[in-house]
mmCIF file of C-alpha atoms in Angstrom:
data_model
loop_
_atom_site.group_PDB
_atom_site.id
_atom_site.type_symbol
_atom_site.label_atom_id
_atom_site.label_comp_id
_atom_site.label_asym_id
_atom_site.label_seq_id
_atom_site.Cartn_x
_atom_site.Cartn_y
_atom_site.Cartn_z
ATOM 1 C CA MET A 1 96.429 99.571 70.674
ATOM 2 C CA ARG A 2 97.674 102.862 69.070
ATOM 3 C CA ARG A 3 99.548 105.871 70.612
ATOM 4 C CA VAL A 4 99.014 104.874 74.181
ATOM 5 C CA PHE A 5 101.201 105.574 77.119
ATOM 6 C CA THR A 6 103.955 103.232 77.982
ATOM 7 C CA ILE A 7 102.877 102.435 81.589
ATOM 8 C CA VAL A 8 100.788 99.522 80.492
ATOM 9 C CA LEU A 9 100.537 95.873 80.663
ATOM 10 C CA THR A 10 98.860 93.745 77.954
ATOM 11 C CA ALA A 11 95.492 92.437 78.113
ATOM 12 C CA ILE A 12 94.688 89.658 80.273
ATOM 13 C CA GLY A 13 92.215 86.745 80.553
ATOM 14 C CA VAL A 14 91.803 85.308 83.801
ATOM 15 C CA THR A 15 89.161 82.229 84.667
ATOM 16 C CA ASN A 16 89.437 82.332 88.321
ATOM 17 C CA PHE A 17 86.739 84.225 90.455
ATOM 18 C CA ALA A 18 84.972 83.921 93.892
ATOM 19 C CA VAL A 19 81.608 85.371 94.574
ATOM 20 C CA THR A 20 78.689 84.236 97.077
ATOM 21 C CA ALA A 21 76.336 82.042 95.847
ATOM 22 C CA SER A 22 72.611 82.889 95.760
ATOM 23 C CA ALA A 23 69.340 81.605 94.917
ATOM 24 C CA ASP A 24 68.755 84.766 92.504
ATOM 25 C CA VAL A 25 71.023 85.510 89.629
ATOM 26 C CA GLU A 26 73.490 88.101 90.780
ATOM 27 C CA LEU A 27 76.228 90.041 89.188
ATOM 28 C CA PRO A 28 79.523 91.263 90.734
ATOM 29 C CA GLY A 29 79.710 94.887 91.405
ATOM 30 C CA VAL A 30 82.169 95.540 88.597
ATOM 31 C CA PHE A 31 78.942 95.494 86.512
ATOM 32 C CA SER A 32 76.357 98.122 86.542
ATOM 33 C CA ASP A 33 74.520 100.717 84.555
ATOM 34 C CA ASN A 34 76.555 103.071 82.459
ATOM 35 C CA MET A 35 79.587 100.573 82.321
ATOM 36 C CA VAL A 36 81.790 100.180 79.458
ATOM 37 C CA LEU A 37 82.763 96.900 77.991
ATOM 38 C CA GLN A 38 86.070 96.053 76.235
ATOM 39 C CA ARG A 39 85.656 95.920 72.241
ATOM 40 C CA GLU A 40 87.528 93.354 70.144
ATOM 41 C CA LEU A 41 88.155 90.789 72.710
ATOM 42 C CA PRO A 42 86.044 87.933 74.249
ATOM 43 C CA VAL A 43 84.005 89.390 77.188
ATOM 44 C CA PRO A 44 83.384 87.233 80.175
ATOM 45 C CA VAL A 45 80.153 87.921 82.005
ATOM 46 C CA TRP A 46 79.663 85.913 85.313
ATOM 47 C CA GLY A 47 78.142 85.726 88.626
ATOM 48 C CA THR A 48 76.127 83.372 90.965
ATOM 49 C CA ALA A 49 72.715 81.576 90.863
ATOM 50 C CA ALA A 50 70.880 78.688 92.256
ATOM 51 C CA PRO A 51 72.857 75.404 91.627
ATOM 52 C CA GLY A 52 71.711 74.018 88.064
ATOM 53 C CA GLU A 53 69.882 77.161 87.272
ATOM 54 C CA GLU A 54 69.876 78.023 83.566
ATOM 55 C CA VAL A 55 71.282 81.534 82.887
ATOM 56 C CA LEU A 56 71.003 83.689 79.666
ATOM 57 C CA VAL A 57 72.981 86.525 78.985
ATOM 58 C CA SER A 58 71.899 89.112 76.071
ATOM 59 C CA PHE A 59 73.739 91.896 74.838
ATOM 60 C CA ALA A 60 74.076 93.758 71.438
ATOM 61 C CA GLY A 61 72.540 91.015 69.404
ATOM 62 C CA GLN A 62 74.128 88.120 71.324
ATOM 63 C CA GLU A 63 72.654 85.485 73.372
ATOM 64 C CA VAL A 64 74.786 83.201 75.460
ATOM 65 C CA ALA A 65 73.101 80.436 77.644
ATOM 66 C CA THR A 66 74.839 78.503 80.485
ATOM 67 C CA ARG A 67 73.859 76.640 83.737
ATOM 68 C CA ALA A 68 75.213 77.528 87.275
ATOM 69 C CA GLY A 69 77.450 74.987 88.667
ATOM 70 C CA GLU A 70 76.997 72.916 92.071
ATOM 71 C CA ASN A 71 78.660 75.709 93.563
ATOM 72 C CA GLY A 72 76.215 78.317 92.022
ATOM 73 C CA LYS A 73 78.750 79.918 89.904
ATOM 74 C CA TRP A 74 78.286 80.580 86.288
ATOM 75 C CA MET A 75 80.028 82.329 83.536
ATOM 76 C CA VAL A 76 79.542 83.296 79.834
ATOM 77 C CA ARG A 77 81.744 84.786 77.322
ATOM 78 C CA LEU A 78 80.406 87.325 74.666
ATOM 79 C CA ALA A 79 82.149 87.090 71.164
ATOM 80 C CA PRO A 80 84.227 90.051 70.536
ATOM 81 C CA LEU A 81 82.197 93.117 70.435
ATOM 82 C CA GLU A 82 82.344 95.946 68.102
ATOM 83 C CA THR A 83 82.594 99.674 69.343
ATOM 84 C CA SER A 84 79.487 101.265 70.520
ATOM 85 C CA SER A 85 79.178 104.977 71.647
ATOM 86 C CA LYS A 86 75.390 104.495 71.999
ATOM 87 C CA GLY A 87 73.999 103.007 75.242
ATOM 88 C CA LYS A 88 72.797 99.559 75.007
ATOM 89 C CA THR A 89 71.067 97.190 77.243
ATOM 90 C CA LEU A 90 72.648 93.977 78.752
ATOM 91 C CA SER A 91 70.346 91.437 80.459
ATOM 92 C CA VAL A 92 70.770 88.435 82.586
ATOM 93 C CA ARG A 93 67.950 86.178 82.993
ATOM 94 C CA GLY A 94 67.575 83.221 85.222
ATOM 95 C CA ASN A 95 65.025 82.937 88.296
ATOM 96 C CA ASN A 96 64.991 86.578 87.943
ATOM 97 C CA THR A 97 66.144 89.195 85.332
ATOM 98 C CA LEU A 98 68.822 91.765 85.609
ATOM 99 C CA THR A 99 68.898 94.761 83.288
ATOM 100 C CA LEU A 100 71.876 97.254 82.845
ATOM 101 C CA SER A 101 71.406 100.048 80.838
ATOM 102 C CA GLY A 102 73.563 102.678 78.861
ATOM 103 C CA VAL A 103 76.465 100.173 78.321
ATOM 104 C CA LEU A 104 79.070 101.215 75.922
ATOM 105 C CA VAL A 105 81.785 99.395 74.130
ATOM 106 C CA GLY A 106 85.295 100.809 73.758
ATOM 107 C CA GLU A 107 88.460 100.746 75.801
ATOM 108 C CA VAL A 108 88.653 99.649 79.500
ATOM 109 C CA TRP A 109 91.799 100.072 81.533
ATOM 110 C CA LEU A 110 92.571 99.043 85.052
ATOM 111 C CA CYS A 111 94.087 101.893 87.150
ATOM 112 C CA SER A 112 95.793 100.838 90.333
ATOM 113 C CA GLY A 113 98.599 101.645 92.698
ATOM 114 C CA GLN A 114 98.786 103.820 95.547
ATOM 115 C CA SER A 115 98.136 107.349 96.798
ATOM 116 C CA ASN A 116 98.969 109.192 93.548
ATOM 117 C CA MET A 117 96.420 106.872 91.698
ATOM 118 C CA ALA A 118 94.038 106.948 94.616
ATOM 119 C CA GLY A 119 94.004 110.816 94.701
ATOM 120 C CA LYS A 120 90.597 112.176 93.621
ATOM 121 C CA PHE A 121 89.303 115.557 92.768
ATOM 122 C CA ALA A 122 88.188 117.428 96.062
ATOM 123 C CA PRO A 123 86.591 120.901 95.315
ATOM 124 C CA SER A 124 86.760 121.417 98.777
ATOM 125 C CA LYS A 125 90.585 121.508 98.893
ATOM 126 C CA GLY A 126 90.834 123.205 95.679
ATOM 127 C CA ARG A 127 91.633 119.920 93.592
ATOM 128 C CA THR A 128 89.256 120.536 90.592
ATOM 129 C CA VAL A 129 89.399 120.251 86.792
ATOM 130 C CA ASP A 130 89.978 123.306 85.033
ATOM 131 C CA ALA A 131 86.804 125.503 84.513
ATOM 132 C CA THR A 132 86.734 124.906 80.858
ATOM 133 C CA THR A 133 86.875 121.028 81.488
ATOM 134 C CA PHE A 134 83.060 120.258 80.845
ATOM 135 C CA GLU A 135 83.173 122.226 77.687
ATOM 136 C CA ARG A 136 84.610 119.123 76.292
ATOM 137 C CA ASP A 137 82.976 116.093 75.230
ATOM 138 C CA HIS A 138 82.602 113.542 78.330
ATOM 139 C CA SER A 139 80.083 111.415 76.787
ATOM 140 C CA GLY A 140 82.120 108.467 76.018
ATOM 141 C CA PHE A 141 84.186 108.558 79.253
ATOM 142 C CA ARG A 142 83.111 106.667 82.343
ATOM 143 C CA PHE A 143 84.734 105.395 85.597
ATOM 144 C CA SER A 144 84.289 102.939 88.283
ATOM 145 C CA SER A 145 85.751 103.764 91.906
ATOM 146 C CA LYS A 146 85.950 101.398 94.777
ATOM 147 C CA ASN A 147 82.633 99.989 96.153
ATOM 148 C CA GLY A 148 80.833 102.225 93.409
ATOM 149 C CA PRO A 149 78.843 101.766 90.242
ATOM 150 C CA TRP A 150 79.962 103.031 86.612
ATOM 151 C CA GLU A 151 79.357 106.786 86.460
ATOM 152 C CA ALA A 152 79.881 109.579 83.928
ATOM 153 C CA PHE A 153 82.205 112.510 84.806
ATOM 154 C CA THR A 154 80.193 115.550 85.889
ATOM 155 C CA ALA A 155 80.983 118.275 88.440
ATOM 156 C CA ASP A 156 78.821 116.386 90.888
ATOM 157 C CA THR A 157 80.883 113.077 90.472
ATOM 158 C CA GLN A 158 84.276 114.440 90.029
ATOM 159 C CA ALA A 159 84.921 113.986 93.832
ATOM 160 C CA ARG A 160 84.883 110.069 93.350
ATOM 161 C CA CYS A 161 87.310 109.953 90.207
ATOM 162 C CA SER A 162 90.890 109.355 90.670
ATOM 163 C CA ARG A 163 92.745 112.376 88.922
ATOM 164 C CA VAL A 164 95.416 110.072 87.347
ATOM 165 C CA ALA A 165 92.810 107.820 85.968
ATOM 166 C CA TYR A 166 90.827 110.745 84.381
ATOM 167 C CA TYR A 167 93.618 112.550 82.662
ATOM 168 C CA PHE A 168 94.742 109.120 81.257
ATOM 169 C CA GLY A 169 91.240 108.117 80.193
ATOM 170 C CA MET A 170 90.243 111.532 78.547
ATOM 171 C CA LYS A 171 93.766 111.491 76.820
ATOM 172 C CA LEU A 172 92.691 108.151 75.228
ATOM 173 C CA TYR A 173 89.294 109.239 74.574
ATOM 174 C CA GLY A 174 90.559 112.413 72.763
ATOM 175 C CA GLU A 175 93.118 110.266 70.591
ATOM 176 C CA LEU A 176 90.909 107.193 69.759
ATOM 177 C CA GLY A 177 87.596 108.664 69.447
ATOM 178 C CA VAL A 178 85.824 105.536 71.326
ATOM 179 C CA PRO A 179 84.301 105.111 74.579
ATOM 180 C CA VAL A 180 86.763 104.733 77.357
ATOM 181 C CA GLY A 181 86.183 103.408 80.699
ATOM 182 C CA VAL A 182 88.738 103.279 83.696
ATOM 183 C CA ILE A 183 88.570 100.861 86.624
ATOM 184 C CA ASN A 184 90.041 102.546 89.635
ATOM 185 C CA ARG A 185 91.438 100.304 92.447
ATOM 186 C CA ALA A 186 94.183 102.050 94.439
ATOM 187 C CA THR A 187 94.840 102.538 97.886
ATOM 188 C CA SER A 188 97.197 105.056 99.794
ATOM 189 C CA GLY A 189 100.424 104.041 101.097
ATOM 190 C CA SER A 190 100.047 100.426 99.507
ATOM 191 C CA PRO A 191 103.382 98.504 98.616
ATOM 192 C CA ILE A 192 103.548 96.535 95.695
ATOM 193 C CA GLN A 193 103.209 92.868 97.279
ATOM 194 C CA SER A 194 99.907 93.839 98.701
ATOM 195 C CA TRP A 195 98.507 93.865 95.100
ATOM 196 C CA MET A 196 99.948 90.355 94.350
ATOM 197 C CA ALA A 197 98.463 86.901 94.823
ATOM 198 C CA ALA A 198 100.038 85.602 97.841
ATOM 199 C CA GLU A 199 101.835 82.862 95.976
ATOM 200 C CA VAL A 200 103.291 85.378 93.325
ATOM 201 C CA ALA A 201 104.316 87.609 95.953
ATOM 202 C CA GLU A 202 106.333 84.902 97.887
ATOM 203 C CA GLU A 203 107.902 83.614 94.636
ATOM 204 C CA ILE A 204 109.113 86.987 93.941
ATOM 205 C CA ARG A 205 110.216 87.569 97.314
ATOM 206 C CA ASN A 206 112.387 84.614 97.294
ATOM 207 C CA GLU A 207 113.740 85.211 93.790
ATOM 208 C CA SER A 208 114.722 88.884 94.880
ATOM 209 C CA GLU A 209 116.211 87.777 98.026
ATOM 210 C CA ILE A 210 113.828 90.168 99.890
ATOM 211 C CA PRO A 211 113.716 89.775 103.711
ATOM 212 C CA PHE A 212 110.683 88.001 105.355
ATOM 213 C CA HIS A 213 107.731 90.563 105.495
ATOM 214 C CA TRP A 214 109.185 92.616 103.049
ATOM 215 C CA ARG A 215 110.846 94.929 105.550
ATOM 216 C CA ASP A 216 107.483 95.869 106.411
ATOM 217 C CA PRO A 217 106.358 94.090 109.759
ATOM 218 C CA GLY A 218 103.315 95.079 111.367
ATOM 219 C CA LYS A 219 101.944 97.062 108.669
ATOM 220 C CA PRO A 220 98.273 96.326 107.196
ATOM 221 C CA PHE A 221 99.535 96.230 103.555
ATOM 222 C CA THR A 222 101.421 92.490 103.531
ATOM 223 C CA ALA A 223 101.294 90.406 100.565
ATOM 224 C CA ALA A 224 98.015 89.825 98.822
ATOM 225 C CA THR A 225 95.988 92.141 101.213
ATOM 226 C CA GLN A 226 94.974 94.458 98.421
ATOM 227 C CA TYR A 227 94.808 91.980 95.933
ATOM 228 C CA ASP A 228 92.266 89.673 97.811
ATOM 229 C CA VAL A 229 90.060 92.670 98.473
ATOM 230 C CA TRP A 230 90.129 94.706 95.196
ATOM 231 C CA ILE A 231 91.477 92.677 92.353
ATOM 232 C CA GLU A 232 90.359 89.197 92.738
ATOM 233 C CA PRO A 233 86.763 90.107 93.120
ATOM 234 C CA ILE A 234 86.689 91.735 89.679
ATOM 235 C CA LEU A 235 88.366 88.919 87.894
ATOM 236 C CA PRO A 236 87.863 87.670 84.934
ATOM 237 C CA VAL A 237 86.799 91.208 83.853
ATOM 238 C CA CYS A 238 87.894 91.907 80.374
ATOM 239 C CA PHE A 239 90.347 95.006 79.911
ATOM 240 C CA ARG A 240 93.002 96.415 77.535
ATOM 241 C CA GLY A 241 95.640 97.004 80.109
ATOM 242 C CA VAL A 242 96.750 98.465 83.162
ATOM 243 C CA VAL A 243 98.108 101.872 84.271
ATOM 244 C CA TRP A 244 100.145 101.501 87.285
ATOM 245 C CA TYR A 245 101.277 104.345 89.827
ATOM 246 C CA GLN A 246 103.159 103.045 92.798
ATOM 247 C CA GLY A 247 106.669 102.686 94.194
ATOM 248 C CA GLU A 248 107.298 105.176 96.937
ATOM 249 C CA ARG A 249 106.248 102.766 99.800
ATOM 250 C CA ASN A 250 108.697 99.891 98.369
ATOM 251 C CA THR A 251 111.480 102.500 98.131
ATOM 252 C CA LYS A 252 110.672 103.479 101.843
ATOM 253 C CA THR A 253 110.993 100.096 102.985
ATOM 254 C CA LEU A 254 113.929 99.208 100.484
ATOM 255 C CA THR A 255 111.989 96.555 98.852
ATOM 256 C CA GLY A 256 111.969 97.692 95.207
ATOM 257 C CA TRP A 257 114.179 94.980 93.409
ATOM 258 C CA SER A 258 116.757 93.920 95.969
ATOM 259 C CA THR A 259 117.733 94.179 99.623
ATOM 260 C CA THR A 260 119.738 96.996 99.004
ATOM 261 C CA GLY A 261 117.080 99.114 97.704
ATOM 262 C CA CYS A 262 115.381 100.420 94.621
#
């Protein structure tokens, strides 16, 4: 990656996922029309089907087949994809056929954290983009918000887009000239331990000598609560890296790096 912000993590590949089995072929919510797939890396496509059902995934000239396991889960990996600013069709065929249209190939980033990352444009509150913003080319920028499909950025959809994710994504789009997709998974007031898998959070808590409950007893954002709801279900989606904007909650509860504060 060239000339990218420093608030990033390297690309990751994860093979654990959990989805509910079904007789029909199904995809997780992170897949939809108008999505962006990561270029130059193997791209997992996964979902559920009837146990033993044959599943064929087709995209950009590739066809990859597999069978659903006894638990109904299946996954294939597309070979590294070339950049594409022209929308293509991704199809998944089994007992039924799913077709996703307008799929681009470029750079995909996960944008996560707490309120500053979660904050969206709100025209009713005066939180809008500059009046000249839509004079810029937005054709290659897409975003995926919580519980929502992938969308293009327009005057009508801006209220569903994280402001930080938007400015980061458009900066990248302008510099690289390739499609950019941002996956926004952020929750106001959430501490960092809530975005970790439970076993990872506990290991860090012990190593850093942080008190039990991370000095945040009775709060809804205990270890793994955000991870289980918002991160684990989208794994092993392929993305280039992570933009992370969080820290205030842990500063407030003195659980940044040690028991004495951040």
